[in-house]
CSV table of C-alpha atoms and ligand atoms in Angstrom, one decimal:
chain,number,residue,atom,x,y,z
A,1,MET,CA,0.0,0.0,0.0
A,2,ALA,CA,1.3,3.5,-0.9
A,3,THR,CA,2.2,5.9,1.9
A,4,LYS,CA,-0.9,7.7,3.1
A,5,ARG,CA,-1.2,11.4,2.2
A,6,ASP,CA,-3.2,13.8,4.3
A,7,PHE,CA,-4.9,17.0,3.2
A,8,LEU,CA,-4.7,19.1,6.4
A,9,SER,CA,-4.1,22.5,4.8
A,10,LEU,CA,-3.4,23.8,1.3
A,11,ASP,CA,0.3,23.3,2.1
A,12,ASP,CA,-0.3,19.7,1.3
A,13,LEU,CA,-0.9,20.6,-2.3
A,14,PRO,CA,2.2,21.6,-4.3
A,15,GLU,CA,1.4,24.2,-6.9
A,16,VAL,CA,1.5,21.9,-9.9
A,17,GLU,CA,-0.9,19.6,-8.2
A,18,PHE,CA,-3.1,22.4,-7.0
A,19,ARG,CA,-3.5,23.7,-10.5
A,20,ALA,CA,-4.1,20.2,-11.9
A,21,LEU,CA,-6.7,19.6,-9.3
A,22,LEU,CA,-8.7,22.7,-10.4
A,23,ALA,CA,-8.5,21.5,-14.0
A,24,ARG,CA,-9.6,18.0,-13.0
A,25,ALA,CA,-12.6,19.4,-11.1
A,26,ILE,CA,-13.8,21.1,-14.3
A,27,GLU,CA,-13.1,17.9,-16.2
A,28,LEU,CA,-15.2,15.9,-13.8
A,29,LYS,CA,-18.0,18.4,-14.0
A,30,ASP,CA,-18.0,18.2,-17.8
A,31,MET,CA,-18.0,14.4,-17.7
A,32,ARG,CA,-20.9,14.4,-15.2
A,33,SER,CA,-22.9,16.8,-17.4
A,34,ARG,CA,-22.4,14.3,-20.3
A,35,GLY,CA,-23.5,11.4,-18.1
A,36,GLU,CA,-20.1,9.7,-18.2
A,37,VAL,CA,-19.5,7.4,-15.3
A,38,CYS,CA,-16.0,7.6,-13.5
A,39,GLN,CA,-15.6,5.3,-10.6
A,40,PRO,CA,-11.9,5.1,-9.5
A,41,LEU,CA,-12.9,4.6,-5.9
A,42,LEU,CA,-15.0,1.4,-6.3
A,43,GLY,CA,-15.2,-0.4,-3.0
A,44,GLN,CA,-13.7,2.4,-1.0
A,45,THR,CA,-15.4,4.0,2.1
A,46,LEU,CA,-14.9,7.5,3.5
A,47,ALA,CA,-15.7,8.1,7.2
A,48,MET,CA,-17.0,11.6,7.7
A,49,ILE,CA,-16.7,13.0,11.2
A,50,PHE,CA,-18.7,16.3,11.8
A,51,GLU,CA,-18.2,18.0,15.1
A,52,LYS,CA,-19.8,21.1,13.6
A,53,ALA,CA,-22.9,21.6,11.4
A,54,SER,CA,-22.6,21.3,7.6
A,55,THR,CA,-24.7,21.2,4.5
A,56,ARG,CA,-22.4,21.7,1.5
A,57,THR,CA,-19.3,19.8,2.8
A,58,ARG,CA,-21.2,16.8,4.0
A,59,VAL,CA,-23.4,16.4,0.9
A,60,SER,CA,-20.7,17.2,-1.6
A,61,PHE,CA,-18.3,14.6,-0.1
A,62,GLU,CA,-21.1,12.0,0.4
A,63,VAL,CA,-22.4,12.4,-3.2
A,64,GLY,CA,-18.8,12.6,-4.4
A,65,MET,CA,-17.9,9.3,-2.9
A,66,PHE,CA,-21.0,7.7,-4.4
A,67,GLU,CA,-20.4,9.0,-7.8
A,68,LEU,CA,-16.7,7.9,-7.7
A,69,GLY,CA,-17.9,4.4,-7.0
A,70,GLY,CA,-17.4,4.4,-3.2
A,71,HIS,CA,-19.4,5.0,-0.1
A,72,ALA,CA,-19.4,7.4,2.8
A,73,VAL,CA,-20.3,7.0,6.5
A,74,TYR,CA,-21.4,10.0,8.4
A,75,LEU,CA,-20.5,10.3,12.1
A,76,ALA,CA,-21.8,13.2,14.1
A,77,GLY,CA,-19.9,14.2,17.3
A,78,GLN,CA,-23.2,13.7,19.2
A,79,GLY,CA,-24.6,10.3,18.5
A,80,SER,CA,-21.2,8.6,18.2
A,81,GLN,CA,-18.6,7.8,20.9
A,82,ILE,CA,-16.6,10.8,19.8
A,83,GLY,CA,-19.1,13.1,21.5
A,84,ARG,CA,-18.8,11.1,24.7
A,85,GLY,CA,-15.1,11.7,24.9
A,86,GLU,CA,-13.6,8.7,23.2
A,87,PRO,CA,-10.0,9.8,22.4
A,88,ILE,CA,-9.5,10.9,18.7
A,89,ALA,CA,-6.4,8.6,18.6
A,90,ASP,CA,-8.6,5.6,19.4
A,91,THR,CA,-11.2,6.7,16.8
A,92,ALA,CA,-8.4,7.1,14.2
A,93,ARG,CA,-7.1,3.6,14.7
A,94,VAL,CA,-10.5,2.0,14.6
A,95,LEU,CA,-11.8,3.8,11.5
A,96,SER,CA,-8.5,3.1,9.7
A,97,GLY,CA,-9.4,-0.6,9.8
A,98,TYR,CA,-12.8,0.0,8.2
A,99,CYS,CA,-12.4,2.9,5.8
A,100,SER,CA,-10.1,4.2,3.1
A,101,GLY,CA,-10.1,7.8,4.3
A,102,ILE,CA,-11.4,10.0,7.1
A,103,LEU,CA,-12.8,13.5,6.6
A,104,ILE,CA,-13.2,15.6,9.7
A,105,ARG,CA,-14.8,18.9,10.5
A,106,THR,CA,-13.7,20.0,13.9
A,107,PHE,CA,-12.5,22.9,16.1
A,108,GLY,CA,-8.8,23.2,16.7
A,109,GLN,CA,-6.3,22.3,13.9
A,110,GLU,CA,-4.5,20.2,16.5
A,111,ARG,CA,-7.4,17.9,16.8
A,112,LEU,CA,-7.2,17.2,13.0
A,113,GLU,CA,-3.5,16.7,13.3
A,114,GLU,CA,-3.9,14.3,16.1
A,115,LEU,CA,-6.4,12.3,14.0
A,116,ALA,CA,-3.9,12.3,11.1
A,117,LYS,CA,-1.1,11.2,13.4
A,118,TRP,CA,-2.9,8.1,14.5
A,119,ALA,CA,-4.8,7.2,11.3
A,120,THR,CA,-3.2,4.9,8.8
A,121,VAL,CA,-5.5,6.1,6.0
A,122,PRO,CA,-5.6,9.7,4.5
A,123,VAL,CA,-7.2,12.4,6.6
A,124,LEU,CA,-9.0,15.3,4.9
A,125,ASN,CA,-9.7,18.7,6.5
A,126,GLY,CA,-13.5,19.4,6.2
A,127,LEU,CA,-13.0,22.7,8.1
A,128,THR,CA,-11.2,23.6,11.3
A,129,ASP,CA,-11.1,26.9,13.2
A,130,MET,CA,-7.9,27.6,11.3
A,131,PHE,CA,-8.4,26.4,7.7
A,132,HIS,CA,-11.1,25.4,5.1
A,133,PRO,CA,-8.9,24.2,2.2
A,134,CYS,CA,-11.6,22.2,0.4
A,135,GLN,CA,-13.7,25.4,0.0
A,136,ILE,CA,-10.9,27.3,-1.6
A,137,LEU,CA,-10.6,24.7,-4.4
A,138,ALA,CA,-14.3,25.2,-5.3
A,139,ASP,CA,-13.8,29.0,-5.1
A,140,LEU,CA,-10.8,28.9,-7.5
A,141,GLN,CA,-12.5,26.4,-9.8
A,142,THR,CA,-15.3,29.0,-10.1
A,143,VAL,CA,-12.9,31.8,-10.9
A,144,LEU,CA,-11.2,29.6,-13.5
A,145,GLU,CA,-14.5,28.8,-15.1
A,146,LEU,CA,-15.6,32.4,-15.2
A,147,ARG,CA,-12.3,34.0,-16.2
A,148,GLY,CA,-10.5,31.2,-18.0
A,149,THR,CA,-7.5,31.8,-15.7
A,150,ILE,CA,-6.8,32.4,-12.0
A,151,ASP,CA,-3.7,34.4,-12.7
A,152,GLY,CA,-3.3,38.1,-13.3
A,153,LEU,CA,-6.4,38.9,-11.2
A,154,ARG,CA,-6.7,40.9,-8.0
A,155,TYR,CA,-8.4,39.1,-5.1
A,156,CYS,CA,-9.8,40.6,-2.0
A,157,TRP,CA,-11.2,39.5,1.3
A,158,ILE,CA,-13.6,41.6,3.4
A,159,GLY,CA,-14.4,40.8,7.0
A,160,ASP,CA,-13.1,38.3,9.6
A,161,GLY,CA,-9.5,37.0,9.5
A,162,ASN,CA,-10.8,33.5,9.9
A,163,ASN,CA,-10.4,30.0,8.5
A,164,MET,CA,-11.5,31.1,5.1
A,165,ALA,CA,-9.2,34.1,5.1
A,166,HIS,CA,-6.3,31.9,6.2
A,167,SER,CA,-6.9,29.5,3.4
A,168,TRP,CA,-7.1,32.4,0.8
A,169,ILE,CA,-3.7,33.6,2.2
A,170,LYS,CA,-2.2,30.1,1.7
A,171,ALA,CA,-3.6,29.8,-1.8
A,172,ALA,CA,-2.2,33.2,-2.7
A,173,ALA,CA,1.3,32.2,-1.5
A,174,ILE,CA,1.3,28.8,-3.3
A,175,LEU,CA,-0.2,30.1,-6.6
A,176,GLY,CA,1.4,33.6,-6.6
A,177,LEU,CA,-1.9,35.5,-6.5
A,178,ASP,CA,-2.4,39.2,-5.5
A,179,LEU,CA,-4.6,39.3,-2.4
A,180,ALA,CA,-5.8,42.2,-0.2
A,181,LEU,CA,-7.7,41.7,3.0
A,182,ALA,CA,-9.7,44.3,5.0
A,183,CYS,CA,-10.3,43.2,8.5
A,184,PRO,CA,-11.0,45.2,11.7
A,185,ASP,CA,-8.5,45.5,14.5
A,186,GLY,CA,-8.7,42.5,16.7
A,187,TYR,CA,-9.9,40.3,13.9
A,188,LYS,CA,-6.9,40.3,11.6
A,189,PRO,CA,-5.6,37.0,10.2
A,190,ASN,CA,-3.2,34.8,12.3
A,191,GLU,CA,0.3,36.3,12.3
A,192,SER,CA,2.1,33.0,11.6
A,193,VAL,CA,-0.1,32.3,8.6
A,194,VAL,CA,0.6,35.8,7.3
A,195,LEU,CA,4.4,35.6,7.9
A,196,ALA,CA,4.7,32.2,6.2
A,197,ALA,CA,2.8,33.5,3.2
A,198,GLN,CA,4.9,36.6,2.9
A,199,SER,CA,8.1,34.6,3.2
A,200,ARG,CA,7.0,32.2,0.5
A,201,MET,CA,6.0,35.1,-1.8
A,202,ARG,CA,9.4,36.8,-1.2
A,203,ASP,CA,11.2,33.5,-2.0
A,204,SER,CA,9.2,32.8,-5.2
A,205,GLY,CA,9.0,36.5,-6.2
A,206,ARG,CA,5.3,36.0,-7.0
A,207,GLY,CA,2.1,37.1,-5.3
A,208,SER,CA,1.4,39.9,-2.9
A,209,LEU,CA,-0.4,40.2,0.4
A,210,LYS,CA,-1.9,43.4,1.7
A,211,ILE,CA,-3.8,43.7,5.0
A,212,VAL,CA,-5.7,46.9,5.6
A,213,ASP,CA,-8.4,48.3,7.8
A,214,GLU,CA,-10.7,49.8,5.2
A,215,PRO,CA,-12.9,47.6,3.0
A,216,ALA,CA,-12.8,50.3,0.2
A,217,GLU,CA,-9.0,50.1,0.1
A,218,ALA,CA,-9.1,46.3,-0.4
A,219,VAL,CA,-11.9,46.2,-2.9
A,220,SER,CA,-10.5,49.0,-5.1
A,221,THR,CA,-9.4,47.4,-8.4
A,222,SER,CA,-10.3,43.9,-7.3
A,223,ASP,CA,-11.6,41.3,-9.7
A,224,VAL,CA,-12.7,38.7,-7.1
A,225,ILE,CA,-14.3,39.7,-3.8
A,226,SER,CA,-14.9,37.2,-1.0
A,227,THR,CA,-16.5,37.5,2.3
A,228,ASP,CA,-17.9,35.2,5.1
A,229,VAL,CA,-19.9,35.3,8.2
A,230,TRP,CA,-18.7,37.6,11.1
A,231,ALA,CA,-19.2,34.9,13.7
A,232,SER,CA,-18.0,31.5,12.7
A,233,MET,CA,-19.2,28.2,14.1
A,234,GLY,CA,-18.1,28.0,17.7
A,235,GLN,CA,-18.1,31.9,18.1
A,236,GLU,CA,-21.9,32.2,18.6
A,237,ASP,CA,-21.4,33.8,22.0
A,238,GLU,CA,-19.3,36.6,20.4
A,239,ALA,CA,-22.0,37.4,17.7
A,240,ALA,CA,-23.2,40.7,19.3
A,241,ALA,CA,-19.7,42.1,19.8
A,242,ARG,CA,-18.7,41.0,16.3
A,243,ARG,CA,-21.7,42.7,14.8
A,244,LYS,CA,-20.4,46.0,16.3
A,245,ALA,CA,-16.8,45.5,15.3
A,246,PHE,CA,-17.7,44.6,11.7
A,247,ALA,CA,-20.5,47.1,11.2
A,248,HIS,CA,-18.9,48.8,8.2
A,249,TYR,CA,-17.6,45.6,6.6
A,250,CYS,CA,-20.8,44.8,4.8
A,251,LEU,CA,-20.4,44.0,1.1
A,252,ASP,CA,-23.1,46.2,-0.3
A,253,SER,CA,-23.6,47.6,-3.8
A,254,SER,CA,-21.7,50.9,-3.1
A,255,LEU,CA,-18.7,48.9,-1.9
A,256,LEU,CA,-19.0,46.6,-4.9
A,257,MET,CA,-19.0,49.6,-7.3
A,258,GLN,CA,-15.5,50.4,-6.2
A,259,ALA,CA,-14.2,47.1,-7.6
A,260,ASN,CA,-13.2,46.5,-11.2
A,261,SER,CA,-16.1,46.3,-13.6
A,262,GLY,CA,-17.3,42.7,-13.9
A,263,ALA,CA,-15.8,41.7,-10.6
A,264,HIS,CA,-17.1,38.5,-9.2
A,265,VAL,CA,-18.5,38.1,-5.7
A,266,LEU,CA,-17.9,34.9,-3.7
A,267,HIS,CA,-19.2,33.7,-0.3
A,268,CYS,CA,-18.7,30.2,1.0
A,269,LEU,CA,-22.2,30.1,2.5
A,270,PRO,CA,-24.1,30.0,4.7
A,271,ALA,CA,-24.6,33.8,4.4
A,272,HIS,CA,-26.3,36.3,6.8
A,273,ARG,CA,-28.0,38.7,4.5
A,274,GLY,CA,-27.9,42.3,5.8
A,275,GLU,CA,-24.7,41.5,7.9
A,276,GLU,CA,-21.6,40.6,5.9
A,277,ILE,CA,-23.4,40.9,2.5
A,278,THR,CA,-26.6,42.5,1.3
A,279,ALA,CA,-29.3,40.4,-0.3
A,280,GLU,CA,-28.9,42.7,-3.4
A,281,VAL,CA,-25.2,41.8,-3.8
A,282,LEU,CA,-25.7,38.1,-3.0
A,283,GLU,CA,-28.5,37.7,-5.5
A,284,GLY,CA,-27.1,40.2,-8.0
A,285,GLU,CA,-25.5,39.7,-11.4
A,286,GLN,CA,-22.0,39.8,-10.1
A,287,SER,CA,-22.6,37.0,-7.6
A,288,ALA,CA,-21.1,33.6,-8.4
A,289,VAL,CA,-22.1,32.3,-5.0
A,290,PHE,CA,-24.4,29.4,-6.1
A,291,ARG,CA,-22.1,28.3,-8.9
A,292,GLN,CA,-19.3,28.3,-6.2
A,293,ALA,CA,-21.4,26.2,-3.8
A,294,GLN,CA,-22.3,23.7,-6.6
A,295,ASN,CA,-18.7,23.4,-7.6
A,296,ARG,CA,-18.0,22.0,-4.1
A,297,LEU,CA,-19.1,18.6,-5.6
A,298,HIS,CA,-16.7,18.6,-8.4
A,299,ALA,CA,-13.8,20.1,-6.4
A,300,GLN,CA,-14.3,17.6,-3.7
A,301,LYS,CA,-14.4,14.7,-6.2
A,302,ALA,CA,-11.0,15.9,-7.4
A,303,VAL,CA,-9.7,15.9,-3.8
A,304,LEU,CA,-11.0,12.4,-3.2
A,305,GLU,CA,-9.4,11.1,-6.4
A,306,ALA,CA,-6.1,12.8,-5.5
A,307,PHE,CA,-5.9,11.8,-1.9
A,308,LEU,CA,-7.8,8.5,-1.7
A,309,GLY,CA,-7.1,7.3,-5.3
A,310,ALA,CA,-3.4,7.1,-4.7
A,311,ASN,CA,-4.1,4.6,-2.0
A,312,VAL,CA,-6.0,2.1,-4.3
B,401,LIG,N1,-19.2,26.4,2.9
B,401,LIG,C1,-19.4,25.3,3.7
B,401,LIG,O1,-18.4,24.6,4.1
B,401,LIG,O2,-20.7,25.0,3.9
B,401,LIG,P1,-21.2,24.0,5.0
B,401,LIG,O3,-20.9,24.5,6.3
B,401,LIG,O4,-22.7,23.9,4.7
B,401,LIG,O5,-20.5,22.6,4.8
B,402,LIG,N1,-16.0,30.7,8.7
B,402,LIG,C1,-17.2,29.9,8.6
B,402,LIG,C2,-17.2,29.1,7.4
B,402,LIG,C3,-18.4,28.2,7.2
B,402,LIG,C4,-18.4,27.3,6.0
B,402,LIG,C5,-17.2,29.0,9.9
B,402,LIG,O1,-16.2,28.5,10.2
B,402,LIG,O2,-18.3,28.8,10.5
């Protein structure tokens, strides 16, 4: 059996493979639309542990496994022994005997890393407090479809310096993209993520990272604008304080007008209309949000092929 390969953050995808995976996601989408069957994961099973809620991630991976010829088993924190405190190291060793891979959505990145340390099958990050790498693949697939390239564009992020922002920063460093983020004080992205990206950009001589306070400054001359909820899962108690801190970080039509003409709006969903984004922008002509959400299926199938397929 080949050495197992985990997908814990975008750092696990070298640039060439990252780009190939985006192209493969589009290819899988085209094949599906032609009714072509592609089942490289026949007989394989993915365990999917969710310690937080999910609609898109759960369904795209479960349908993805089915369409690739495999099967998925869903385990909620509550309702399995995980929620009753069974150590993740024990769960990892047990599931490794039944399944070909384990997807987990959890809180700290260290919990994902602990699972990966003990599992003998590939472990996939279905979102942690720190990163959401699978989402970024669907986001960039969407840009590639709409613009024909992901290069030479200006990307921006408005709002919380959260798991999605961190994943955009990693993607920019790996792919050499120009990214500006506008986040309020106290909610800027993690410093170690920023420093690592800046160092990689310096070494490669490609990509740029700008972190500013004002949304208008980040949006100005952008081609792709992303935002996300102000209070992520696990931060529900902070929602009121965050609503105050983020009050002028709403992506509305006057902010959007400051971007390049034809700029695309992305949001990983779920969205809070009237908070981080207005209904007008979310439902407007420049929004690619539902294409982006639907692309999760194709991007996640490409992830499954890349990380589980190698283990066949
Ligand atoms: N964007 C995303 O991960 O959605 P879910 O929380 O529904 O999985
Ligand atoms: N930042 C959000 C993303 C949800 C897909 C969260 O972690 O809740």
